[in-house]
Coordinates of C-alpha atoms in Angstrom, one line a residue:
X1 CA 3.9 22.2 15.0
X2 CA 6.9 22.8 16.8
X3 CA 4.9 23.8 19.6
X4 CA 2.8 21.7 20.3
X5 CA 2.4 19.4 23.0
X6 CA 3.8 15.6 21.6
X7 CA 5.9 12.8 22.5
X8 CA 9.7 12.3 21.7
X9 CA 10.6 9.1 20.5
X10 CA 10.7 6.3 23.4
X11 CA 9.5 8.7 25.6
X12 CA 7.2 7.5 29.1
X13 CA 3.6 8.2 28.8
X14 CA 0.8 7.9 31.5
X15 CA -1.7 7.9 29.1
X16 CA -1.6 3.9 27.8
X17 CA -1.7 1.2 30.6
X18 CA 2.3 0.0 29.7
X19 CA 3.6 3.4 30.1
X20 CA 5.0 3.3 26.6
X21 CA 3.9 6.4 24.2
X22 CA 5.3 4.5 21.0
X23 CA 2.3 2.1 20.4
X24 CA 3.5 -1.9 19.0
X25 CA 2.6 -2.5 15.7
X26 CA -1.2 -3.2 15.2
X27 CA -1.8 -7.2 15.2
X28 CA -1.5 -8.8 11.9
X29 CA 0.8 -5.8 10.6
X30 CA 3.4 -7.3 7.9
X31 CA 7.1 -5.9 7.8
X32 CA 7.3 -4.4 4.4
X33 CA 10.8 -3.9 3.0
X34 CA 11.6 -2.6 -0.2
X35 CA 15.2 -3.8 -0.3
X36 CA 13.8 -7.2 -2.7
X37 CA 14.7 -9.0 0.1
X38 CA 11.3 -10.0 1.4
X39 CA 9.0 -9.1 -1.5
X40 CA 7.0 -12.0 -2.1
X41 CA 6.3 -13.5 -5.6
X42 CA 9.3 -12.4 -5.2
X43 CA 12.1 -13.7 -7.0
X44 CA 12.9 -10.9 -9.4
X45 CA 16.6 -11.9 -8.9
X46 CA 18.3 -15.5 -8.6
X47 CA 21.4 -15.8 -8.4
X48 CA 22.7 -11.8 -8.7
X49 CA 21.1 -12.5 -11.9
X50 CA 17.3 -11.0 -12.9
X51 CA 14.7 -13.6 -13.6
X52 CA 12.6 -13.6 -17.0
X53 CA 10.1 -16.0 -15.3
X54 CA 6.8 -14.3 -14.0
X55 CA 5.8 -15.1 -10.4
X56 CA 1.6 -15.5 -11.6
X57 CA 0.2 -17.0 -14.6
X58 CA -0.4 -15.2 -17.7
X59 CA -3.6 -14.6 -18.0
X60 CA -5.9 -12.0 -19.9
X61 CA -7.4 -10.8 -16.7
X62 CA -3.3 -10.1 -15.2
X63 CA -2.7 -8.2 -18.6
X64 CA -6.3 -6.4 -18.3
X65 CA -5.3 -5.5 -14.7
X66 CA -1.5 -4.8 -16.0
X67 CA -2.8 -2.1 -19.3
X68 CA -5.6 -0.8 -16.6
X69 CA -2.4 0.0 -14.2
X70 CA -0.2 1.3 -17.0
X71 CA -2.5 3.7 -17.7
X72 CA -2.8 5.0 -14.5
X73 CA 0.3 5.0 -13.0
X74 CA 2.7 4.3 -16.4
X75 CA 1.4 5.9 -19.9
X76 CA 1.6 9.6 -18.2
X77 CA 5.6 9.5 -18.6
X78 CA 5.5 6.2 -21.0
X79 CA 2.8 7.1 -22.9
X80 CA 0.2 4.8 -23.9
X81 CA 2.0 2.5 -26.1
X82 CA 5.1 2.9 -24.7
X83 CA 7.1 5.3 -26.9
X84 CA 8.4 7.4 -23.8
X85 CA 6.1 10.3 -25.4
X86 CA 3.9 10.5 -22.5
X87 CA 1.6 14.0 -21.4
X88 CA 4.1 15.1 -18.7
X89 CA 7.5 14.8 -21.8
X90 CA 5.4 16.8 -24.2
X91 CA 5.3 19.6 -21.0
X92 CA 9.0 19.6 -21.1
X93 CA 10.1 16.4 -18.4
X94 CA 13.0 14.3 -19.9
X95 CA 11.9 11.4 -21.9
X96 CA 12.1 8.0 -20.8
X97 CA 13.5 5.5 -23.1
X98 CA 11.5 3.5 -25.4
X99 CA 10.0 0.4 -24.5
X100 CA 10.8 -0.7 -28.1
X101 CA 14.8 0.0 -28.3
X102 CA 16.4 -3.1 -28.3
X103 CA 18.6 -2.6 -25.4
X104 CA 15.2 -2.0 -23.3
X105 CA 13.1 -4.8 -24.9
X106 CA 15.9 -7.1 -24.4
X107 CA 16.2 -6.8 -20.5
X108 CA 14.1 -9.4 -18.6
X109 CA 11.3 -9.1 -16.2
X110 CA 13.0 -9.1 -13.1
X111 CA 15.1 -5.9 -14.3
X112 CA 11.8 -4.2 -15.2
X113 CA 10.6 -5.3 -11.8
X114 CA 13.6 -4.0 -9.9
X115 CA 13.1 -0.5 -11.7
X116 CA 9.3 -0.4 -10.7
X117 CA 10.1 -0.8 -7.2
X118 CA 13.4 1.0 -6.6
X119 CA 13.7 3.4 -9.3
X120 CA 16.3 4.4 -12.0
X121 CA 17.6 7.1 -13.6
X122 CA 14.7 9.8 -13.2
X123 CA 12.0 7.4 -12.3
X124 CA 11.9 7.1 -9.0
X125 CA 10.6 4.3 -7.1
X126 CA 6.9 3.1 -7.4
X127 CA 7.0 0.2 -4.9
X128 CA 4.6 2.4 -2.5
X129 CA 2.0 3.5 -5.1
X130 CA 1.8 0.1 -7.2
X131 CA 1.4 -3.6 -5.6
X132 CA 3.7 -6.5 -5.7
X133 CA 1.0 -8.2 -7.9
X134 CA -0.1 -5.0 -10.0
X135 CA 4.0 -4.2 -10.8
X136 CA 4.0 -7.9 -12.4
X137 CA 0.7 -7.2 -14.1
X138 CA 2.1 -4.2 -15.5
X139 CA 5.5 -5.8 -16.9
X140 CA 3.3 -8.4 -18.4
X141 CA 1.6 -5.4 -20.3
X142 CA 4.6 -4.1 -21.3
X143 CA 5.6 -7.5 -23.2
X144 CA 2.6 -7.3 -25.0
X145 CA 2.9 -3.5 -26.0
X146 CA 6.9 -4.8 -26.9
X147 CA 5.2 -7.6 -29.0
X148 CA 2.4 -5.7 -30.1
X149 CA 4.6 -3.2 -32.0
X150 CA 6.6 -5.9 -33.8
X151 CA 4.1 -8.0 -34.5
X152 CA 3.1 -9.4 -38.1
X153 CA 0.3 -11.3 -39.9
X154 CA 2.3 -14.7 -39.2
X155 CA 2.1 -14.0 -35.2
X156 CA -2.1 -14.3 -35.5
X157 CA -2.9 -17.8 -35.1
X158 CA -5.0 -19.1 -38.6
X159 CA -8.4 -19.4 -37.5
X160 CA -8.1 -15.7 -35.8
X161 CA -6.5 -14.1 -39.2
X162 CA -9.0 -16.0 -41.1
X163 CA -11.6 -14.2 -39.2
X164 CA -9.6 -10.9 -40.3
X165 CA -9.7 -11.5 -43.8
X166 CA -13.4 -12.6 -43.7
X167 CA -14.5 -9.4 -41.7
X168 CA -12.1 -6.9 -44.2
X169 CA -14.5 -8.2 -47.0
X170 CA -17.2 -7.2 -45.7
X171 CA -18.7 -10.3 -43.5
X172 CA -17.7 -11.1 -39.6
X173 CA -16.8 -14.5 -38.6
X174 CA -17.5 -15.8 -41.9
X175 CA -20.7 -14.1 -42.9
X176 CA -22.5 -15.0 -40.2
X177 CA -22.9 -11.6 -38.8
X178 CA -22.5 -10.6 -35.3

């Protein structure tokens, strides 16, 4: 490669009508900077403080999207609900912490955010595999695996755990079958 015949930065070229060889960005190109400063939806941080507000509305399809994301690009180290027991720490990779200590569950979103996107500790930055949108969809995920964990029969609205309690004794949704 070192060989072969190429351009050095800034360097004339013949070959294009403006006699550049470094070509202008393609029209319709957007900047994209990882420093927070210009990632939109963006406000992960107000103040110097992290946010715990979410940019989108929660909605089942963001959380579908988010779990669908976490177990592509999250559960391998996470694991799949979250426990920092993922496939590549039971071959031997440090553990990342649990999503349910209470040091980590107690952090806001926009801390979760930052960490997707530049990184910590051994987890290095995602911001290049994972979209603006799908990093949100996956923290949202994560607050319902953190809820999930903790959760009892008093979180389940009535008419839902009524269905529960019908369907354990043998008849669902009130023994009208299916």
């Amino acid at each position: 490669m070192g060989q072969q015949p190429k351009y050095k930065p800034l360097e004339a070229s013949s070959f294009f009508d403006d006699g550049r060889s470094a070509r202008p960005p393609v029209r319709g190109t957007v900047s994209r900077s990882l420093d927070g400063k210009d990632i939109q939806g963006a406000a992960y941080k107000r103040g110097g403080a992290y946010t715990n507000d979410f940019p989108y509305q929660l909605t089942p399809q963001l959380l579908a999207r988010g779990r669908e994301r976490y177990e592509i690009d999250c559960a391998v180290c996470h694991g799949l609900a979250g426990y920092g027991d993922g496939m590549v720490v039971q071959r031997g990779f440090s553990a990342p912490p649990s999503y349910h200590r209470d040091d980590v569950r107690s952090q806001p979103v926009g801390f979760y955010f930052d960490v997707i996107t530049n990184g910590y500790g051994a987890m290095g930055s995602y911001a290049a595999q994972v979209s603006e949108q799908d990093r949100w969809a996956i923290i949202a995920y994560i607050r319902a695996l953190q809820l999930s964990q903790r959760a009892t029969p008093d979180d389940v609205p009535p008419d839902v755990r009524a269905r529960f309690v019908s369907s354990s004794q043998g008849t669902i949704n009130g023994g009208q079958g299916r």
